[in-house]
Structures are given as structure tokens and as C-alpha cells.
XYZ file of N, CA, C and O in Angstrom:
388
model
N -58.853 53.038 108.225
C -57.426 53.074 109.314
C -58.019 54.404 109.863
O -58.206 55.258 109.359
N -57.638 53.668 111.361
C -58.045 54.687 112.342
C -57.136 55.838 112.699
O -55.480 55.441 112.738
N -56.619 56.441 113.077
C -56.047 57.389 113.551
C -55.586 57.687 115.211
O -57.157 57.026 115.668
N -54.773 57.453 115.345
C -54.587 57.446 116.767
C -55.126 59.057 117.692
O -54.821 60.859 116.501
N -55.069 59.072 119.339
C -55.680 60.332 119.378
C -54.602 61.587 119.179
O -54.766 62.641 118.594
N -53.134 61.214 119.032
C -52.261 62.507 118.721
C -52.818 62.537 117.226
O -52.238 63.489 117.088
N -52.540 61.862 116.228
C -53.388 62.264 114.839
C -53.845 63.133 114.740
O -54.558 64.096 113.947
N -54.613 62.452 116.297
C -56.522 63.417 115.819
C -56.287 65.144 115.837
O -56.701 65.751 115.183
N -55.451 65.120 117.294
C -55.335 66.280 117.490
C -54.513 67.217 116.571
O -54.855 68.365 116.381
N -53.027 66.380 115.627
C -52.966 67.496 114.468
C -53.746 67.694 113.629
O -53.804 68.427 113.218
N -54.309 66.947 113.426
C -55.239 67.240 112.154
C -56.737 68.115 112.361
O -56.780 69.087 111.337
N -56.766 68.434 113.541
C -57.683 69.498 114.270
C -57.112 70.704 114.326
O -57.695 71.196 114.123
N -55.976 70.441 114.907
C -54.405 71.594 114.691
C -54.794 72.170 113.048
O -54.645 73.462 113.095
N -54.725 71.714 112.485
C -54.740 71.753 111.262
C -55.779 72.810 110.668
O -55.630 73.897 109.938
N -56.598 72.164 110.291
C -57.794 72.475 110.021
C -58.187 73.870 110.999
O -58.962 75.128 110.458
N -58.394 73.865 112.439
C -58.049 75.452 113.237
C -57.068 76.404 112.956
O -57.223 77.246 111.839
N -55.943 75.909 112.048
C -55.054 77.071 111.412
C -55.538 77.225 109.717
O -55.705 78.230 109.715
N -56.323 76.358 108.951
C -56.849 76.831 108.231
C -58.026 77.394 107.595
O -58.308 78.876 107.120
N -58.851 76.897 109.069
C -59.449 78.206 108.870
C -59.406 79.869 109.914
O -60.140 80.874 109.209
N -58.550 79.895 111.035
C -57.507 80.934 110.768
C -56.932 81.991 109.709
O -57.554 82.740 109.241
N -56.633 81.351 108.724
C -55.880 81.584 107.512
C -57.259 82.631 106.577
O -56.476 82.892 105.989
N -58.186 81.418 106.840
C -59.138 81.883 105.383
C -59.725 82.848 105.938
O -60.372 83.549 105.563
N -60.019 83.521 107.310
C -60.617 84.473 108.430
C -59.739 85.772 108.103
O -60.297 86.441 107.782
N -57.926 85.592 108.196
C -58.020 86.826 108.061
C -57.503 86.898 106.499
O -57.244 87.646 105.884
N -57.907 86.218 105.500
C -57.386 86.949 104.522
C -59.110 86.458 103.876
O -59.009 87.338 103.096
N -59.588 86.998 104.382
C -61.353 87.429 104.418
C -61.967 86.956 103.202
O -62.664 86.872 103.298
N -61.587 85.213 103.327
C -62.044 84.856 102.387
C -63.018 83.239 103.304
O -64.420 82.742 102.468
N -63.253 83.274 104.141
C -63.994 82.169 105.213
C -65.171 82.871 105.232
O -65.791 84.033 105.800
N -66.765 81.998 104.762
C -67.516 82.533 104.903
C -68.472 82.164 105.897
O -69.657 82.447 106.158
N -67.564 80.028 106.416
C -68.913 79.740 107.087
C -68.123 78.221 106.954
O -67.322 78.296 106.447
N -68.983 77.469 107.737
C -68.771 76.241 107.600
C -68.647 75.074 108.436
O -68.707 76.056 110.345
N -68.616 74.125 108.701
C -69.150 73.844 109.720
C -68.558 71.309 110.068
O -68.870 71.069 108.561
N -68.716 70.931 111.326
C -68.824 69.861 111.027
C -69.765 69.136 110.763
O -70.952 69.403 111.374
N -70.194 68.051 110.045
C -71.463 67.183 110.301
C -71.601 66.478 111.222
O -70.464 65.339 111.780
N -72.860 65.406 111.224
C -73.205 64.340 112.272
C -72.582 63.267 111.102
O -72.606 62.813 110.296
N -72.188 62.204 111.963
C -71.887 60.811 111.250
C -73.207 60.510 110.489
O -74.245 60.900 111.093
N -72.291 59.710 109.894
C -74.614 59.076 109.538
C -75.068 58.258 109.554
O -76.173 57.764 109.304
N -74.129 57.464 110.994
C -75.793 56.832 111.724
C -76.574 57.447 112.446
O -77.440 56.915 112.818
N -76.364 59.016 112.358
C -77.509 60.091 113.043
C -78.774 60.188 111.319
O -79.593 60.623 112.279
N -78.471 59.932 110.624
C -79.111 59.585 109.316
C -80.209 59.273 108.908
O -80.462 58.287 109.605
N -80.958 60.708 108.387
C -82.150 59.724 108.390
C -82.574 59.876 106.914
O -82.411 61.311 106.474
N -82.972 59.029 106.347
C -82.968 58.990 104.246
C -84.627 59.308 104.606
O -85.436 58.311 104.675
N -85.272 60.312 103.304
C -86.364 60.179 103.344
C -86.971 59.908 101.539
O -86.055 60.259 100.778
N -87.547 59.183 101.468
C -87.735 59.267 99.533
C -89.481 58.819 99.247
O -90.480 58.946 100.271
N -89.940 60.062 98.745
C -91.304 59.664 98.326
C -91.654 59.115 96.637
O -90.757 59.052 95.561
N -92.345 57.879 97.331
C -92.243 57.530 96.138
C -94.224 57.000 95.928
O -94.400 56.585 96.782
N -94.553 56.924 94.859
C -96.204 56.600 94.237
C -97.025 57.898 95.640
O -97.826 57.124 96.320
N -96.087 58.776 96.171
C -97.074 59.775 96.866
C -97.105 59.524 97.921
O -97.951 59.762 98.668
N -96.424 58.379 98.800
C -96.084 57.940 99.739
C -94.500 58.194 100.511
O -93.715 58.088 99.579
N -94.070 58.789 102.142
C -93.303 59.306 101.737
C -92.703 58.038 102.665
O -93.590 57.572 103.521
N -91.372 57.340 102.499
C -90.757 56.223 102.992
C -89.846 56.727 104.074
O -88.391 57.644 103.366
N -89.329 56.791 105.492
C -88.514 57.016 105.849
C -87.789 56.055 106.328
O -88.573 55.279 106.627
N -86.438 56.306 106.554
C -84.945 55.096 106.936
C -84.200 55.587 107.677
O -84.000 56.345 107.470
N -83.941 55.208 109.107
C -82.951 55.434 109.394
C -81.568 55.098 109.017
O -81.602 54.100 108.478
N -80.452 56.185 109.490
C -79.511 55.239 108.802
C -79.331 56.342 106.710
O -80.138 56.811 106.443
N -77.858 56.170 106.709
C -77.310 56.909 105.321
C -78.251 56.114 104.552
O -78.557 54.760 104.015
N -78.387 56.262 102.962
C -78.826 55.727 101.891
C -77.951 54.588 101.434
O -78.673 53.812 100.139
N -76.685 54.281 101.921
C -76.319 53.441 100.804
C -74.942 53.042 101.396
O -74.370 54.235 102.342
N -74.701 52.254 101.962
C -73.091 52.135 102.464
C -72.223 52.088 101.427
O -72.447 52.789 100.520
N -71.255 53.256 102.007
C -69.939 53.964 101.295
C -68.751 53.486 102.296
O -69.278 53.696 103.436
N -67.381 53.915 101.638
C -66.399 54.153 102.339
C -66.014 54.976 102.773
O -65.039 55.690 103.707
N -66.522 56.156 101.816
C -66.672 57.302 102.094
C -67.231 58.883 102.352
O -68.668 58.197 102.348
N -66.960 59.853 103.597
C -68.069 60.310 103.980
C -67.894 61.372 103.865
O -66.624 61.821 104.038
N -68.417 62.872 103.581
C -68.252 63.952 104.502
C -68.194 64.488 105.340
O -69.248 63.914 106.192
N -67.535 64.820 105.603
C -66.942 64.859 107.420
C -68.084 66.348 107.688
O -67.690 66.725 109.424
N -67.675 67.437 106.788
C -67.889 68.934 106.807
C -67.606 69.708 105.820
O -67.454 68.747 104.568
N -67.788 70.357 105.492
C -67.731 71.546 104.734
C -67.271 73.506 105.464
O -66.950 73.589 106.610
N -66.607 73.582 104.453
C -66.048 74.987 104.276
C -66.794 75.908 103.010
O -66.899 75.231 102.120
N -67.474 77.407 103.003
C -68.150 78.088 102.167
C -67.205 78.788 102.117
O -66.468 79.739 103.465
N -65.842 79.447 100.997
C -64.761 80.133 101.307
C -64.837 81.147 99.674
O -65.838 80.391 99.044
N -64.687 82.359 99.852
C -64.525 83.343 98.818
C -63.288 82.988 98.104
O -62.473 82.816 98.245
N -63.598 82.470 96.835
C -62.637 82.379 96.085
C -63.549 83.073 94.732
O -64.290 83.388 94.195
N -61.782 83.491 93.739
C -61.875 84.649 92.627
C -62.248 83.166 91.434
O -63.139 83.684 90.842
N -61.609 81.967 91.703
C -62.508 80.593 91.042
C -62.623 79.741 90.834
O -61.634 79.710 92.199
N -62.374 78.053 90.591
C -62.125 77.108 91.594
C -60.645 76.806 91.511
O -60.434 76.137 91.914
N -59.774 77.325 90.393
C -58.446 77.043 90.016
C -57.653 78.197 91.684
O -56.860 77.369 92.025
N -58.025 79.049 91.861
C -56.981 79.802 92.991
C -57.785 79.164 94.150
O -57.456 78.668 95.443
N -59.430 78.349 94.791
C -60.020 77.882 95.419
C -58.541 76.490 95.314
O -58.134 76.518 96.841
N -58.966 75.194 95.067
C -58.111 74.527 95.082
C -56.916 74.664 94.976
O -55.519 73.907 95.710
N -55.756 75.931 94.140
C -54.663 75.574 94.042
C -53.992 76.387 95.505
O -53.274 76.105 96.466
N -54.924 77.596 96.056
C -54.029 78.731 97.151
C -54.929 78.733 98.383
O -54.388 78.292 99.623
N -56.435 77.984 98.410
C -57.243 78.023 99.592
C -57.422 76.506 100.306
O -56.689 76.825 101.077
N -57.271 75.434 99.758
C -57.156 74.334 100.011
C -56.165 73.471 100.333
O -55.425 72.969 99.588
N -55.733 73.242 101.614
C -55.179 72.142 102.107
C -55.254 71.337 103.162
O -54.619 71.662 103.787
N -56.331 71.686 103.415
C -56.914 70.598 104.564
C -56.118 69.121 104.276
O -55.688 68.589 103.604
N -55.726 68.543 105.614
C -55.261 67.389 105.694
C -56.186 66.659 105.180
O -55.441 65.286 105.064
N -57.644 66.536 105.628
C -57.854 64.589 105.184
C -57.908 65.059 103.526
O -57.652 63.473 102.937
N -57.887 66.442 102.674
C -57.271 65.628 101.306
C -55.618 65.023 100.901
O -55.594 64.075 100.392
N -54.993 66.007 102.186
C -53.891 65.050 101.713
C -54.227 62.985 101.837
O -53.846 62.629 101.978
N -54.288 62.857 103.153
C -55.224 61.998 103.367
C -55.938 60.775 102.684
O -55.424 59.659 102.583
N -56.784 61.663 102.334
C -57.792 60.353 100.393
C -56.726 60.142 99.434
O -56.526 58.892 99.242
N -56.281 61.213 98.781
C -54.906 61.144 98.141
C -54.578 59.514 98.979
O -53.726 58.753 97.999
N -53.623 59.731 99.723
C -52.636 58.988 99.752
C -53.159 57.155 100.001
O -52.996 56.753 99.760
N -54.164 57.634 100.506
C -55.068 56.584 101.024
C -55.585 55.404 99.101
O -55.673 54.579 99.098
N -56.350 56.444 98.850
C -56.466 55.949 97.544
C -55.169 55.237 96.382
O -55.664 54.461 95.411
N -54.335 55.486 96.654
C -53.203 55.388 96.070
C -52.943 53.213 96.649
O -52.289 53.002 96.569
N -53.239 53.528 98.208
C -53.276 52.457 99.089
C -53.872 50.960 97.913
O -54.841 50.669 97.366
């Protein structure tokens, strides 16, 4: 399902706030959006030969859009207190549909 420009603006605003909160807490170590899968090149080595293919290695409904690298005491802290990105909520909602 596509998002309207207004909805996308809200998503980007939430990520901006999440980034600011992580920075002020001293937990933000880095993060970047990723390029669309259409820009991918898959590299495989088979029998000593390197094979390259434009595009992702497989068809998929889910794609990694970016990442946050944060400092957290453990996984529980990271998931409970730090991670509240809008995509996590949207993914949970769409998996129930």
C-alpha cells in the first residue's frame, strides 16, 4: 500500500524526532537510508567465476529501507525504550491484514 505525500511527511517527521531523541540521549551512533533495490547488483562466485546481475537477488515484498546504529545496554532496552520507528508499527499492522 502506498502512502500519500502527507502520510510520508508524517513518517519522515517521526524519524526526525526519533533521531533527535537518540542523539540527545547519547545513544545515536549512526544511520542512513538505503538505495532502492532497483539500484542493486548481486555478485555471486560459482566455480571460480564471478557473476553479476543487476537488481536484487530475489523477489521480495519486504525491503530494508535504512538502518539506525544505536548504543543500548541490551536487546531488551533497544526494543523497549529506543525503537519506536513508524515503519515498525506499519509492518505490524500490515502483517495482520
